[in-house]
Amino acid sequence: MMTRTGEASAAIATGTVAEVTRVAVSTVIFTTRRLEGADRPAVVLPLVRRTRDPYEGLWALPGGWLGLSESLEEAASRTLAETTGLAPSYLEQLYAFGAVDRSPARVVSIVYWALVREDETRTPQPEDPENVAWFDAASLPQLAFDHNQIVDYALWRLRNKVGYSRIAHGLLPDEFTLAELREVYEVILGRRLDPANFRRQVESSGTLIPTQSFRTGSHRPARLYRYDRDVELADRGPLDARQ
Amino acid sequence: MMTRTGEASAAIATGTVAEVTRVAVSTVIFTTRRLEGADRPAVVLPLVRRTRDPYEGLWALPGGWLGLSESLEEAASRTLAETTGLAPSYLEQLYAFGAVDRSPARVVSIVYWALVREDETRTPQPEDPENVAWFDAASLPQLAFDHNQIVDYALWRLRNKVGYSRIAHGLLPDEFTLAELREVYEVILGRRLDPANFRRQVESSGTLIPTQSFRTGSHRPARLYRYDRDVELADRGPLDARQ
DNA sequence: ACAAAAGTGTTAATGCTACACCCATGG
DNA sequence: CCATGGGTGTAGCATTAACACTTTTGT
């Protein structure tokens, strides 16, 4: 499901296999971007227009069938690369959806969510640019299947995880000011944070490395920081630290 | 995989289908129990002895193939009932495992974890009592497939969730004393908790309803409490509150 | 009376929040 | 020199942890 291949597809069409459960992998891909006319950046995600039967014409999460020789995570990375041309800075399994009536054929969808860096989302072109577009996560149209719910859950997970991990780094370039880091937090959480307290919290976490460079702008220059690359952005699940 | 049906099974044997990815559902089922000779209860889980090819003879998580007309959660409940004869007091999706080399045939396993109440684990008999046994979660033998890792992750999730939800109730009968509730927390977390502070924390959460009954024992009687049934034990994922 | 668990009170330490304040730069 | 964001200091408040203390029962 949730792919350009179509849901009620191959297995039944051939006629050899009466009914099988197929496995699909989809990915909710987040980045931040300054939309035209807005002073603050927004959380945006790419969607793919469906060109086949169920929900034809509606927008859906990028995804595809699980290949026989690729792991779930590899399948997620692959469809992510096909739609954005990028490698994710963070990739984590979200949930497996398997309700019987999700789709005309029986499909179990393993959904991942990912972060890509804003500065990387410009250059590469997707394989099929016509049917790929980026949407503001806060104001999505009606999506195919149960994808609105899935995006809501991914956003909930992102907001949750930003509170107890360094995951916000996945949306920033190598070097950044504390104000830029704080802006990412603010956009994800949907509220303003006290600059003074934010600085202390993030400094005391010990994962920030100050550089000797400064971002010079309209006012007092701000020190640039980078993250300690030896520390993982967040706990990604059972296959991560625990293995 | 992880079932009495065997992993490298049906699809290939028939010869009609060259290669398909099959979907299995397994469940890590926790309860507490006072093992003989121990003063404090332990976290235990049921395992099923494999009677077929991959890992024959080893213990594995109860599970089975996903039926065409059942949801993932229904499949988990079904295999749970087949091995324990019980309905779970709590059931949540844990993770989807899909590495290519997990099993000889290509299998994606959706794993759930569940809590059942201690007082309910005595009466019913499993369908195949010979090949079902309960093990102390703290000292498991080598299990089939990657099931040791999976149990470790489920234990991590249980410990984590006990800190911010009322999930411990899933291991207790309707009425219980604060000492009994605290003992559940202590066994899961593996450390002693201050009775005075525990009482205040749990009382201030507002989910405990004091009854007029008292548990009379060797010393001062302790008031019995029950949980507010209108409040969910914990957030179970995207299909729960969010839908 | 005494042991032991039930239950209450108190205090120190910690962390978070709000906000006053100084610093450095471009215009 | 002033507006603005960078950066520091500090006091109030809530939460937590440690532990002394009182209450109530069975023996």
XYZ file of C-alpha atoms (C1' of nucleotides) in Angstrom:
540
model
C 0.000 0.000 0.000
C 0.877 3.673 0.107
C 2.963 3.432 -3.018
C 2.942 4.094 -6.707
C 2.622 0.380 -7.328
C -0.969 0.335 -6.123
C -2.588 -1.670 -3.405
C -4.964 -4.149 -4.942
C -2.242 -5.125 -7.279
C 0.120 -7.832 -8.372
C -0.753 -10.886 -6.305
C -4.398 -10.957 -7.263
C -3.823 -9.859 -10.843
C -1.614 -12.835 -11.674
C -4.269 -15.256 -10.574
C -1.807 -17.793 -9.224
C -2.044 -16.701 -5.613
C -5.536 -16.465 -4.185
C -4.778 -14.250 -1.193
C -1.593 -13.227 0.508
C -0.703 -10.625 3.038
C 1.727 -8.155 1.540
C 4.198 -6.041 3.453
C 4.657 -2.374 2.614
C 7.028 0.170 4.115
C 6.207 3.880 4.279
C 8.058 6.794 5.786
C 7.058 10.102 7.308
C 9.904 12.443 6.389
C 10.220 15.679 8.332
C 12.303 18.728 7.757
C 11.951 22.431 8.550
C 11.610 25.158 5.959
C 10.809 28.850 5.854
C 7.640 29.060 3.818
C 7.206 32.218 1.786
C 5.711 35.009 3.837
C 6.320 33.350 7.191
C 8.902 34.690 9.610
C 9.367 31.412 11.422
C 10.139 28.042 9.829
C 7.532 25.288 9.628
C 7.712 21.498 9.836
C 7.160 20.157 6.327
C 6.999 16.680 4.810
C 6.972 15.276 1.257
C 3.919 13.474 -0.085
C 3.374 11.467 -3.248
C 0.300 11.738 -5.436
C -1.380 8.393 -6.008
C -1.747 7.418 -9.642
C -3.619 4.147 -9.078
C -6.838 2.711 -7.899
C -7.405 3.078 -4.198
C -7.464 6.785 -3.423
C -6.200 7.760 -6.894
C -5.373 11.453 -7.020
C -4.989 11.853 -3.258
C -1.658 12.519 -1.596
C -0.025 9.734 0.376
C 3.135 8.979 2.301
C 6.065 7.832 0.187
C 6.533 4.098 0.392
C 6.600 0.816 -1.456
C 6.547 -2.936 -1.166
C 9.175 -4.596 0.950
C 11.785 -6.228 -1.273
C 12.731 -9.833 -0.584
C 16.361 -9.046 0.088
C 16.129 -5.767 1.971
C 15.483 -5.152 5.640
C 12.648 -2.947 6.805
C 15.020 -0.089 7.461
C 16.656 -0.488 4.081
C 13.254 -0.329 2.421
C 12.465 2.860 4.307
C 15.793 4.409 3.288
C 15.212 3.404 -0.291
C 11.797 4.998 -0.660
C 13.091 8.030 1.202
C 15.912 8.367 -1.335
C 13.530 7.855 -4.238
C 11.310 10.748 -3.215
C 13.824 13.177 -1.742
C 17.168 12.068 -3.166
C 18.560 12.223 0.345
C 19.893 10.044 3.129
C 18.132 10.661 6.422
C 19.958 12.156 9.388
C 17.643 10.145 11.616
C 15.446 7.113 10.912
C 13.284 5.228 13.371
C 10.454 2.755 13.179
C 7.119 4.317 14.051
C 4.490 1.585 14.089
C 3.136 -1.403 12.156
C -0.409 -0.953 10.861
C -2.377 -4.059 10.044
C -6.115 -3.528 10.299
C -7.931 -5.846 7.902
C -9.855 -3.045 6.198
C -6.997 -0.578 5.737
C -6.894 -1.342 2.046
C -8.842 -3.488 -0.463
C -6.120 -6.150 -0.421
C -4.542 -7.361 2.809
C -1.581 -5.137 3.530
C 0.567 -4.728 6.620
C 2.400 -1.404 6.562
C 5.546 -0.864 8.560
C 5.880 2.881 8.932
C 9.126 4.702 9.688
C 9.731 8.342 10.439
C 12.805 10.294 9.484
C 14.508 13.645 9.744
C 16.473 15.266 6.929
C 18.474 18.465 7.135
C 16.926 21.597 5.751
C 20.001 22.630 3.798
C 20.068 19.283 1.999
C 16.493 19.369 0.735
C 17.128 21.815 -2.139
C 19.647 20.352 -4.539
C 18.585 16.810 -5.458
C 15.533 16.104 -7.552
C 13.141 13.234 -6.859
C 12.722 10.542 -9.477
C 9.236 11.744 -10.330
C 9.071 15.472 -9.463
C 5.604 15.871 -10.948
C 3.950 13.811 -8.265
C 6.002 14.808 -5.238
C 5.306 17.918 -3.179
C 6.160 19.247 0.257
C 3.359 20.159 2.668
C 3.162 22.061 5.911
C 2.623 19.383 8.549
C 0.261 21.681 10.429
C -2.239 21.975 7.566
C -2.430 18.797 5.520
C -5.164 17.974 3.028
C -7.093 14.727 3.274
C -4.614 11.945 2.598
C -5.037 8.432 1.224
C -5.666 5.475 3.554
C -5.132 6.246 7.259
C -2.181 8.468 6.508
C -3.513 11.539 8.298
C -3.572 9.572 11.530
C -0.121 8.232 10.865
C 1.340 11.693 10.362
C -0.349 12.879 13.551
C 1.251 10.043 15.444
C 4.657 10.750 13.924
C 4.345 14.390 14.952
C 3.423 13.327 18.459
C 6.490 11.107 18.581
C 8.716 13.885 17.272
C 7.434 16.352 19.881
C 7.815 13.774 22.585
C 11.326 12.780 21.614
C 12.570 16.341 21.326
C 11.982 16.614 25.055
C 14.357 13.892 26.133
C 16.865 13.449 23.305
C 19.151 15.435 21.064
C 17.017 14.659 18.058
C 16.657 18.287 16.993
C 20.194 18.095 15.664
C 18.848 15.997 12.817
C 17.276 19.137 11.381
C 20.348 21.381 11.571
C 23.628 21.666 9.657
C 26.941 20.831 11.247
C 27.403 24.190 12.905
C 24.631 26.284 14.358
C 23.917 28.944 16.926
C 21.918 28.347 20.058
C 19.192 30.565 18.648
C 18.915 28.343 15.587
C 18.744 25.250 17.763
C 16.142 26.885 19.946
C 14.094 27.842 16.909
C 13.932 24.171 15.905
C 12.666 23.262 19.339
C 10.115 26.056 19.242
C 8.765 25.062 15.858
C 8.409 21.424 16.884
C 6.877 22.152 20.256
C 4.739 24.994 19.009
C 5.685 27.410 21.786
C 8.376 29.915 22.636
C 11.205 28.932 24.944
C 13.131 31.199 27.288
C 16.539 31.797 25.637
C 18.368 31.961 28.963
C 16.951 28.726 30.337
C 17.296 26.973 27.016
C 20.979 27.822 26.889
C 21.601 26.420 30.344
C 19.664 23.220 29.745
C 21.412 22.416 26.498
C 24.829 23.404 27.823
C 24.476 21.234 30.899
C 23.539 18.240 28.749
C 27.183 18.060 27.717
C 26.577 17.103 24.088
C 27.293 20.539 22.630
C 30.802 21.490 21.547
C 31.503 25.225 21.223
C 33.589 26.244 18.218
C 35.756 29.320 17.750
C 33.515 30.658 15.001
C 30.711 33.169 15.306
C 27.658 33.858 13.207
C 27.790 37.549 12.408
C 24.504 39.199 11.582
C 22.584 42.291 12.373
C 23.681 42.361 16.006
C 26.016 40.829 18.490
C 27.693 37.768 16.946
C 26.537 34.379 18.256
C 28.885 31.519 18.918
C 28.589 28.504 16.642
C 28.263 25.059 18.194
C 28.372 21.568 16.868
C 27.129 18.298 18.308
C 29.294 15.551 19.661
C 29.105 13.043 16.823
C 30.028 10.195 19.123
C 26.654 10.443 20.825
C 23.614 9.026 19.075
C 20.784 11.433 18.375
C 18.275 9.255 20.195
C 17.379 5.709 21.131
C 16.065 4.209 17.926
C 14.741 0.947 19.297
C 15.762 -2.604 20.061
C 18.340 -2.878 17.283
C 20.176 0.214 18.362
C 22.113 0.419 21.609
C 20.842 -2.888 22.818
C 22.436 -4.854 20.026
C 8.476 -17.664 12.551
C 8.384 -18.221 16.265
C 5.529 -20.650 16.102
C 4.653 -24.292 16.133
C 3.918 -24.071 12.434
C 7.586 -23.768 11.561
C 9.372 -21.075 9.673
C 10.623 -22.444 6.399
C 7.239 -23.895 5.805
C 4.129 -23.768 3.674
C 4.855 -21.318 0.875
C 7.977 -23.058 -0.315
C 6.675 -26.569 0.264
C 3.727 -26.124 -2.090
C 5.991 -25.170 -4.943
C 3.505 -22.753 -6.465
C 5.001 -19.651 -4.883
C 8.705 -19.180 -5.346
C 9.290 -16.724 -2.502
C 7.002 -14.618 -0.393
C 7.451 -12.590 2.725
C 5.306 -14.002 5.486
C 3.993 -12.080 8.464
C 4.143 -13.575 11.950
C 2.911 -12.177 15.249
C 4.564 -12.990 18.574
C 3.905 -11.795 22.075
C 6.002 -11.269 25.178
C 3.606 -12.024 28.036
C 4.571 -10.798 31.482
C 3.150 -11.533 34.874
C 4.541 -11.666 38.418
C 4.787 -14.764 40.507
C 6.345 -15.854 43.795
C 8.814 -18.534 42.829
C 9.367 -21.254 45.406
C 11.968 -20.240 47.962
C 11.909 -16.558 47.053
C 10.450 -13.970 49.404
C 9.783 -11.440 46.674
C 7.870 -12.040 43.439
C 9.623 -12.212 40.075
C 8.656 -11.175 36.567
C 7.909 -14.352 34.597
C 6.865 -15.084 31.024
C 5.604 -18.170 29.140
C 7.690 -19.738 26.391
C 6.873 -22.431 23.860
C 9.219 -25.248 22.931
C 9.879 -25.443 19.199
C 9.046 -28.775 17.614
C 10.191 -27.943 14.092
C 13.180 -27.222 12.014
C 14.813 -23.912 12.764
C 15.898 -23.992 16.391
C 14.010 -27.220 17.144
C 14.051 -27.953 20.854
C 14.780 -24.385 21.922
C 12.286 -22.212 23.723
C 10.657 -19.365 21.827
C 8.061 -16.662 22.266
C 4.479 -17.774 21.667
C 3.249 -16.672 18.270
C 1.943 -17.712 14.917
C 1.213 -16.628 11.376
C -1.027 -13.657 10.829
C -4.436 -14.831 9.638
C -5.940 -13.180 6.581
C -8.984 -11.909 8.408
C -7.521 -10.885 11.740
C -5.783 -7.674 12.722
C -2.313 -7.676 14.226
C -3.714 -7.134 17.696
C -6.256 -9.909 17.241
C -3.480 -12.281 16.212
C -1.517 -11.353 19.314
C -4.547 -11.911 21.541
C -5.221 -15.234 19.876
C -1.759 -16.686 20.397
C -1.776 -15.293 23.909
C -5.015 -17.127 24.633
C -3.706 -20.322 23.054
C -0.677 -20.454 25.343
C -2.079 -19.023 28.558
C -5.848 -19.403 28.213
C -6.160 -15.785 29.270
C -7.160 -12.384 27.994
C -4.488 -9.756 28.621
C -5.042 -6.856 30.968
C -2.731 -4.831 28.771
C -1.561 -5.326 25.186
C 0.708 -3.057 23.179
C 2.737 -3.324 20.026
C 6.463 -3.585 20.721
C 8.305 -3.571 17.404
C 8.383 -5.052 13.919
C 11.448 -7.171 13.199
C 12.362 -7.729 9.581
C 16.060 -8.437 9.110
C 16.610 -10.617 6.044
C 18.576 -13.264 7.920
C 16.307 -13.620 10.954
C 15.048 -16.942 9.706
C 15.713 -19.277 6.759
C 12.590 -18.049 4.971
C 11.746 -14.371 4.736
C 9.644 -13.490 7.774
C 8.546 -10.174 9.217
C 7.539 -10.539 12.864
C 5.268 -8.041 14.528
C 5.900 -8.430 18.245
C 3.482 -7.392 20.974
C 3.958 -7.312 24.710
C 1.252 -7.976 27.262
C 0.494 -8.060 30.949
C -1.738 -10.642 32.589
C -2.858 -10.679 36.215
C -1.049 -13.009 38.561
C -4.218 -14.398 40.102
C -5.516 -15.391 36.661
C -2.512 -17.412 35.571
C -3.339 -20.511 37.628
C -6.659 -21.908 36.503
C -6.692 -22.277 32.710
C -4.594 -24.797 30.896
C -2.825 -24.055 27.616
C -3.740 -26.081 24.552
C -0.448 -27.942 24.643
C 0.782 -27.958 28.267
C 3.714 -30.219 27.466
C 5.518 -27.578 25.467
C 4.647 -24.468 27.453
C 6.560 -23.333 30.533
C 6.990 -20.160 32.547
C 10.463 -18.675 32.999
C 11.968 -16.044 35.257
C 12.589 -13.086 32.966
C 15.825 -12.332 34.788
C 17.439 -15.672 33.940
C 16.353 -16.971 30.566
C 18.051 -19.778 28.655
C 19.184 -19.265 25.093
C 16.060 -18.755 23.008
C 15.287 -19.390 19.350
C 15.823 -16.668 16.731
C 16.509 -13.207 18.165
C 14.048 -13.744 20.987
C 16.485 -13.001 23.819
C 16.977 -9.519 22.425
C 13.253 -9.084 21.985
C 12.539 -9.985 25.606
C 15.250 -7.581 26.756
C 13.641 -4.815 24.780
C 10.186 -5.643 26.154
C 11.586 -5.527 29.687
C 13.155 -2.166 28.951
C 9.816 -0.887 27.694
C 8.015 -2.234 30.758
C 10.482 -0.558 33.127
C 10.272 2.651 31.206
C 6.495 2.717 31.073
C 6.067 1.955 34.744
C 7.694 5.304 35.417
C 5.147 7.443 33.650
C 1.923 5.409 33.468
C -0.391 3.363 35.634
C 0.642 0.201 33.863
C 1.504 -1.680 37.058
C -2.206 -2.123 37.640
C -2.184 -4.662 34.831
C -0.400 -7.056 37.176
C -2.708 -6.673 40.171
C -6.234 -7.833 41.041
C -9.106 -5.393 41.394
C -8.333 -4.480 44.967
C -4.869 -4.148 46.420
C -2.902 -2.439 49.148
C -0.327 0.230 48.527
C 2.354 -2.200 49.682
C 1.271 -4.681 47.011
C 1.329 -1.985 44.357
C 4.711 -0.853 45.541
C 6.035 -4.389 45.416
C 5.085 -4.597 41.734
C 6.988 -1.396 41.046
C 9.979 -2.675 42.999
C 10.124 -5.972 41.164
C 9.902 -4.297 37.775
C 12.406 -1.581 38.553
C 14.713 -3.872 40.500
C 15.116 -1.519 43.462
C 13.385 -0.643 46.710
C 11.124 2.395 46.907
C 10.472 4.548 49.946
C 6.983 3.607 51.183
C 6.209 7.128 52.374
C 7.169 8.842 49.127
C 5.539 6.126 47.052
C 2.263 6.649 48.842
C 2.271 10.376 48.207
C 3.186 10.061 44.551
C 0.521 7.524 43.770
C -2.104 9.332 45.844
C -1.441 12.642 44.156
C -1.818 11.046 40.720
C -5.550 10.895 41.385
C -6.144 7.536 39.730
C -6.446 5.531 42.961
C -9.811 5.075 44.648
C -9.705 4.108 48.339
C -12.228 1.489 49.412
C -13.711 0.853 52.852
C -12.027 -2.550 53.091
C -8.751 -3.420 54.757
C -6.301 -6.227 54.224
C -5.782 -7.756 57.661
C -2.560 -9.631 58.217
C 0.134 -9.961 60.776
C 0.177 -6.268 61.608
C -1.695 -3.049 61.204
C -4.390 -3.493 58.533
C -3.773 -1.764 55.227
C -6.467 0.001 53.261
C -7.451 -1.588 49.958
C -7.516 0.569 46.851
C -8.757 0.090 43.346
C -7.954 1.890 40.129
C -10.238 4.247 38.313
C -11.389 2.038 35.443
C -12.276 5.050 33.330
C -8.600 5.878 32.912
C -6.546 3.847 30.486
C -3.536 2.029 31.896
C -1.193 3.678 29.414
C -0.914 5.128 25.950
C -0.855 2.122 23.666
C 0.003 3.838 20.427
C -1.561 5.547 17.444
C -4.778 3.518 17.479
C -5.491 4.306 21.066
C -6.333 7.794 22.241
C -5.521 9.346 18.908
C -8.267 7.510 17.079
C 5.055 -4.645 75.827
C 7.090 -5.270 71.501
C 7.834 -6.040 66.574
C 6.519 -4.606 62.310
C 3.996 -2.597 58.887
C 0.695 1.529 58.016
C 0.666 6.056 57.566
C 2.174 11.354 58.548
C 5.467 15.250 58.897
C 9.690 17.750 57.986
C 13.644 19.229 55.754
C 17.460 19.586 52.360
C 18.561 19.285 47.640
C 17.410 19.774 43.010
C 15.539 21.520 38.919
C 12.564 24.564 36.466
C 10.585 29.220 35.405
C 10.364 33.878 35.164
C 12.607 37.877 34.697
C 16.088 41.537 35.711
C 20.231 42.751 33.969
C 24.769 43.420 31.382
C 27.418 42.765 26.746
C 28.551 43.469 21.896
C 27.509 44.680 17.452
C 25.329 47.084 13.111
C 23.145 50.810 11.722
C 23.811 56.109 20.855
C 20.213 53.094 20.375
C 17.802 48.928 19.100
C 18.386 44.094 19.254
C 19.745 39.725 20.070
C 23.688 37.320 22.842
C 24.664 35.940 27.205
C 24.742 35.918 32.846
C 22.650 36.150 37.519
C 19.198 35.228 40.737
C 14.972 34.534 43.421
C 10.583 31.804 43.760
C 8.294 27.639 43.219
C 7.407 22.726 42.646
C 9.222 18.131 42.860
C 12.059 14.636 44.867
C 14.556 12.034 48.289
C 15.815 10.913 52.871
C 14.408 9.943 57.212
C 12.288 10.839 61.879
C 8.127 10.019 63.859
C 3.310 8.411 65.233
C -0.453 4.805 64.718
C -2.396 0.287 64.832
C -2.504 -4.288 64.814
C -1.043 -9.564 66.162
C 1.502 -12.084 69.197
